[in-house]
PDB file of C-alpha atoms and ligand atoms in Angstrom:
ATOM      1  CA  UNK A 938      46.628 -30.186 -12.532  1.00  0.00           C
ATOM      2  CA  UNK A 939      44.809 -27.681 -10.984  1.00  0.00           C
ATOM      3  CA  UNK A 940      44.351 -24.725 -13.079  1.00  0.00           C
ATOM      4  CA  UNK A 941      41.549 -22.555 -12.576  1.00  0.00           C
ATOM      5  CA  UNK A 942      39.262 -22.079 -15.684  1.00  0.00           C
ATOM      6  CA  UNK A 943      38.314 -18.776 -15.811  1.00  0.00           C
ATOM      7  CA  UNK A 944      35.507 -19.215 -18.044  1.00  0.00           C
ATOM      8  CA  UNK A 945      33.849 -21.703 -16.180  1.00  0.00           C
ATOM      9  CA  UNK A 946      29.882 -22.144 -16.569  1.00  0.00           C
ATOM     10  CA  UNK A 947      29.794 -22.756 -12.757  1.00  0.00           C
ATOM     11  CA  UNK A 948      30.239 -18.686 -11.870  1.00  0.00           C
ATOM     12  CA  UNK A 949      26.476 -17.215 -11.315  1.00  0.00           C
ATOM     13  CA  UNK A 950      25.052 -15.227  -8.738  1.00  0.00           C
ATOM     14  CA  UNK A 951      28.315 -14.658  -6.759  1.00  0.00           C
ATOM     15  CA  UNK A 952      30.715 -14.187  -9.270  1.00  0.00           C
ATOM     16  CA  UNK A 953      31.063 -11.058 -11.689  1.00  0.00           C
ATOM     17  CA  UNK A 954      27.799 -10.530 -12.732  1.00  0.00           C
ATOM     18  CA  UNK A 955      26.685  -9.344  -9.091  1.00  0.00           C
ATOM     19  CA  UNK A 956      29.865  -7.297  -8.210  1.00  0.00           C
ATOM     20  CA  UNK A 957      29.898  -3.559  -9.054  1.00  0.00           C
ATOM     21  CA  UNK A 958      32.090  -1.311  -7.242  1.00  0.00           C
ATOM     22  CA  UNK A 959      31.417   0.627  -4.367  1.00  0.00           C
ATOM     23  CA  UNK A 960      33.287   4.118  -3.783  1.00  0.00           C
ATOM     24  CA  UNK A 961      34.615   4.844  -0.317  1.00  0.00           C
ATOM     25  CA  UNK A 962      34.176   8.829  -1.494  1.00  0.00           C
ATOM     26  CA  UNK A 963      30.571   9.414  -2.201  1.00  0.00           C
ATOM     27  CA  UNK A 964      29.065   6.021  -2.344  1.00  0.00           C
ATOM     28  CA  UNK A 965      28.345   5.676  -5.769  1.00  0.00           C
ATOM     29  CA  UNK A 966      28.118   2.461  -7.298  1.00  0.00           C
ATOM     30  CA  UNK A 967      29.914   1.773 -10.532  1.00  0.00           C
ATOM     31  CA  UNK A 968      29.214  -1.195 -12.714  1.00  0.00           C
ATOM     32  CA  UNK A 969      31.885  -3.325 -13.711  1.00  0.00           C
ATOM     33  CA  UNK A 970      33.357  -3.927 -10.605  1.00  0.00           C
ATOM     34  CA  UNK A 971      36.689  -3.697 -12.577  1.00  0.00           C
ATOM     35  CA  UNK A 972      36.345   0.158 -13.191  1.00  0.00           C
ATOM     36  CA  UNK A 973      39.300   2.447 -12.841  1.00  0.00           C
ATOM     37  CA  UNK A 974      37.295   5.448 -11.042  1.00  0.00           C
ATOM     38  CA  UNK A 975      34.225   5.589  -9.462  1.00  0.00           C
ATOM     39  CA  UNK A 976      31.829   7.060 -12.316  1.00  0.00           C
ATOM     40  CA  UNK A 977      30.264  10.057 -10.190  1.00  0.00           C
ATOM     41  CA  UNK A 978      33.619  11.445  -8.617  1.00  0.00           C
ATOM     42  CA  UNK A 979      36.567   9.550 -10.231  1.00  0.00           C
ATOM     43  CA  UNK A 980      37.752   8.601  -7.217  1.00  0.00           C
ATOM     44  CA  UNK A 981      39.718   5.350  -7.621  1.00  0.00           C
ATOM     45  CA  UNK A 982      39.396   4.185  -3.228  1.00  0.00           C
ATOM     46  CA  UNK A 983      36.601   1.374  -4.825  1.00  0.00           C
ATOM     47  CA  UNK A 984      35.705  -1.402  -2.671  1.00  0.00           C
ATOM     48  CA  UNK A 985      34.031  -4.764  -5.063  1.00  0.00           C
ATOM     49  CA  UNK A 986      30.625  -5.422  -3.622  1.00  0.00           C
ATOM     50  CA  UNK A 987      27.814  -7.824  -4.014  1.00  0.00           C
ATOM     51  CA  UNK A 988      24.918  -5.836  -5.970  1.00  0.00           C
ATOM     52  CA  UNK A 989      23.205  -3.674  -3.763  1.00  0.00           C
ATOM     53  CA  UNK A 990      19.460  -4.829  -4.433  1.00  0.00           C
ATOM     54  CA  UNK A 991      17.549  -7.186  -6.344  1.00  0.00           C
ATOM     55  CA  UNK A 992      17.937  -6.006  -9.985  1.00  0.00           C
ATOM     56  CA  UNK A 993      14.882  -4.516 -11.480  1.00  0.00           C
ATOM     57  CA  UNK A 994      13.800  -4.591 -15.133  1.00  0.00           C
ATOM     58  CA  UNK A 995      13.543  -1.119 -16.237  1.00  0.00           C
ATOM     59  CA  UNK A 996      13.007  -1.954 -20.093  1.00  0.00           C
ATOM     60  CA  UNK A 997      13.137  -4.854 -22.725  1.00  0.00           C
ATOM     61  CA  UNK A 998      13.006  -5.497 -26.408  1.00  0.00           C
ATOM     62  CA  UNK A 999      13.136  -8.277 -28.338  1.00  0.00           C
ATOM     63  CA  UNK A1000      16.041  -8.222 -31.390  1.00  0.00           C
ATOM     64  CA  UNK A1001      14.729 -10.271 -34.235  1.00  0.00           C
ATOM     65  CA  UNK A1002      17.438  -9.277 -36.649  1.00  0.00           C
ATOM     66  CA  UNK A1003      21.428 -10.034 -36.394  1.00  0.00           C
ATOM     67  CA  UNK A1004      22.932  -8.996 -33.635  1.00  0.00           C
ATOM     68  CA  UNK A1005      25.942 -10.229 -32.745  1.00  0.00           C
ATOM     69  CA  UNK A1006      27.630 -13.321 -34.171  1.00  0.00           C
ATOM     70  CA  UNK A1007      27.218 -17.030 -31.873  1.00  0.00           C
ATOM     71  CA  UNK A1008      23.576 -14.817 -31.040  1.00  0.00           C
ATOM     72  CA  UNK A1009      20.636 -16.814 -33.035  1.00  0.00           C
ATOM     73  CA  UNK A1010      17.391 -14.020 -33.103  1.00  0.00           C
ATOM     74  CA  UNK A1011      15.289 -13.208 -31.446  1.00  0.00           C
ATOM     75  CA  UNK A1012      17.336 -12.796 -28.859  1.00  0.00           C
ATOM     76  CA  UNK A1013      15.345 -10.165 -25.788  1.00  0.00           C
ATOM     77  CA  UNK A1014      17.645  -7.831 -24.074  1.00  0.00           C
ATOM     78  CA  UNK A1015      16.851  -5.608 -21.151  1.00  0.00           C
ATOM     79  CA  UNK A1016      17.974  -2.674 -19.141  1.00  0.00           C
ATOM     80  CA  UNK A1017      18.304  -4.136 -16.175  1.00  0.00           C
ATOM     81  CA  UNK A1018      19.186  -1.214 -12.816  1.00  0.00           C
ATOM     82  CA  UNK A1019      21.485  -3.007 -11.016  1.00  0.00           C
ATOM     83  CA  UNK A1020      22.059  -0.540  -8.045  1.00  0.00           C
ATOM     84  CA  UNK A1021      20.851   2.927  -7.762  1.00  0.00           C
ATOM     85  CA  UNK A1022      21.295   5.061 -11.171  1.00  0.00           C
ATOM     86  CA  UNK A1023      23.253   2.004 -12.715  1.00  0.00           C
ATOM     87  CA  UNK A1024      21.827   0.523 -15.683  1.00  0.00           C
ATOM     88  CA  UNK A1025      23.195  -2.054 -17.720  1.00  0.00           C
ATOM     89  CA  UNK A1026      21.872  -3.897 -21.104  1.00  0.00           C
ATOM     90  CA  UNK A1027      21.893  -7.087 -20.715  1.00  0.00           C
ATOM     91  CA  UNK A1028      20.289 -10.355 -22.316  1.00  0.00           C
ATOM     92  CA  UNK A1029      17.214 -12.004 -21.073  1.00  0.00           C
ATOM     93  CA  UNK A1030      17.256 -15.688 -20.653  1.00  0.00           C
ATOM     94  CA  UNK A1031      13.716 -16.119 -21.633  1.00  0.00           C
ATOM     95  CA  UNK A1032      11.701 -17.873 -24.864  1.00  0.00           C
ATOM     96  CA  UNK A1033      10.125 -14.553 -25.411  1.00  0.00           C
ATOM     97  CA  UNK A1034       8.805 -11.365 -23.935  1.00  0.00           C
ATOM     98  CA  UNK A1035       5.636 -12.188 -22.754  1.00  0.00           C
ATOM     99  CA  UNK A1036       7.460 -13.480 -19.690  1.00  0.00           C
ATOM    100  CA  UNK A1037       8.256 -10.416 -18.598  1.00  0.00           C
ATOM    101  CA  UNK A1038       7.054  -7.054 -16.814  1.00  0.00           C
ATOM    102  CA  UNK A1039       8.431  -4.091 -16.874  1.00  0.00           C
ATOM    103  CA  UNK A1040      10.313  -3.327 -13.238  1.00  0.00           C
ATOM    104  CA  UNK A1041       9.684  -6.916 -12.669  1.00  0.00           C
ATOM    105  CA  UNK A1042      12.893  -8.536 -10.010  1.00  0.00           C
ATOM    106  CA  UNK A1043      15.096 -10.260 -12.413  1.00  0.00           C
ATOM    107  CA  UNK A1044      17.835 -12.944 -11.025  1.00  0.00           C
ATOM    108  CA  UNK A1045      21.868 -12.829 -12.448  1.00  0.00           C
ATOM    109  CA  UNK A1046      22.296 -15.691 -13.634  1.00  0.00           C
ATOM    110  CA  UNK A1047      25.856 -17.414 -15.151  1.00  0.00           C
ATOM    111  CA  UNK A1048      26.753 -17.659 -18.846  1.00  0.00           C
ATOM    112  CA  UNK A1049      26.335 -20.014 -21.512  1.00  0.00           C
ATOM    113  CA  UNK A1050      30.004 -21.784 -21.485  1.00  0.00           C
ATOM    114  CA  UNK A1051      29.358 -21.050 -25.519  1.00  0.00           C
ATOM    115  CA  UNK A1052      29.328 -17.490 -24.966  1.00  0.00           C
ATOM    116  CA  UNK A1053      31.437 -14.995 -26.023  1.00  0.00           C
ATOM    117  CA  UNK A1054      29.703 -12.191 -25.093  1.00  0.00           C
ATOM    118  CA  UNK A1055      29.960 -10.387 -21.358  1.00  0.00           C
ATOM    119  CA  UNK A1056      28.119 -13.055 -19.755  1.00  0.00           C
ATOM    120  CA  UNK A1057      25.815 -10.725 -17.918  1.00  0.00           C
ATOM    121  CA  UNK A1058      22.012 -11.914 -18.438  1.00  0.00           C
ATOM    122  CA  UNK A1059      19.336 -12.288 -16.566  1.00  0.00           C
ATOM    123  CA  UNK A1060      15.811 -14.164 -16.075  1.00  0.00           C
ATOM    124  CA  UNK A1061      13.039 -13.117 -14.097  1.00  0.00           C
ATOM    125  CA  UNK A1062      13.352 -14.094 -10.443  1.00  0.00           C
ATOM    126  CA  UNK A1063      11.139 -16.827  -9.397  1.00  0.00           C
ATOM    127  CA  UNK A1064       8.905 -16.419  -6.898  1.00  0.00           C
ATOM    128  CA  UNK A1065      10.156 -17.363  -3.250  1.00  0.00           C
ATOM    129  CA  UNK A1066       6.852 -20.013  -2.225  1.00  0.00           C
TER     130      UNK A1066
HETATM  131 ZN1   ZN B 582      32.732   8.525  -5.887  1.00  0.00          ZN
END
């Protein structure tokens, strides 16, 4: 049996995380890549493209209460601009925020299988040597 899980711990850098949606209008990008309308004109002619650039770390803060339930604090979530004006929160895969810079190049990386959240985080790119 060959069913496809589509959960799977395997998707990372080209799988949902790096797709946003492109419009063939005005050429906005639109993050998720499953949007009905681009988010500048509406327009629904939306192409799913690989993110645009290396995403950038525009701000971070580190959550030491609650959050969300399966999340154990702290947890460190960024803003992470993913394309030009597109900005998501995300979580940052790192043991705290000393790691990181701000508008530092961060990498997409996949989920934890255990995760129930979006599965969108992040950790700072390493250094190409
Ligand atoms: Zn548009």
């Amino acid at each position: 049996m060959t069913t496809a899980a589509p959960l799977s711990p395997a998707w990372g850098v080209d799988h949902l995380p790096t797709l946003l949606a492109h419009c063939r209008r005005c050429g906005t990008y639109t993050f998720p890549s499953s949007a009905w309308g681009c988010r500048e004109c509406g327009d629904d002619t939306l192409d799913k493209v690989p993110m645009p650039q290396t995403p950038i770390l525009r701000n971070f803060i580190t959550l030491h209460g609650d959050v969300v339930p399966g999340l154990a604090p702290p947890v460190v979530v960024g803003e992470v601009e993913l394309a030009p004006g597109v900005v998501e929160e995300a979580l940052i895969a790192v043991v705290d925020e000393s790691q990181l810079k701000l508008d530092m190049p961060m990498q997409a990386i996949g989920a934890d299988p255990t995760d129930t959240q979006r599965g969108l985080r992040f950790r700072p790119k390493e250094a190409s040597s």
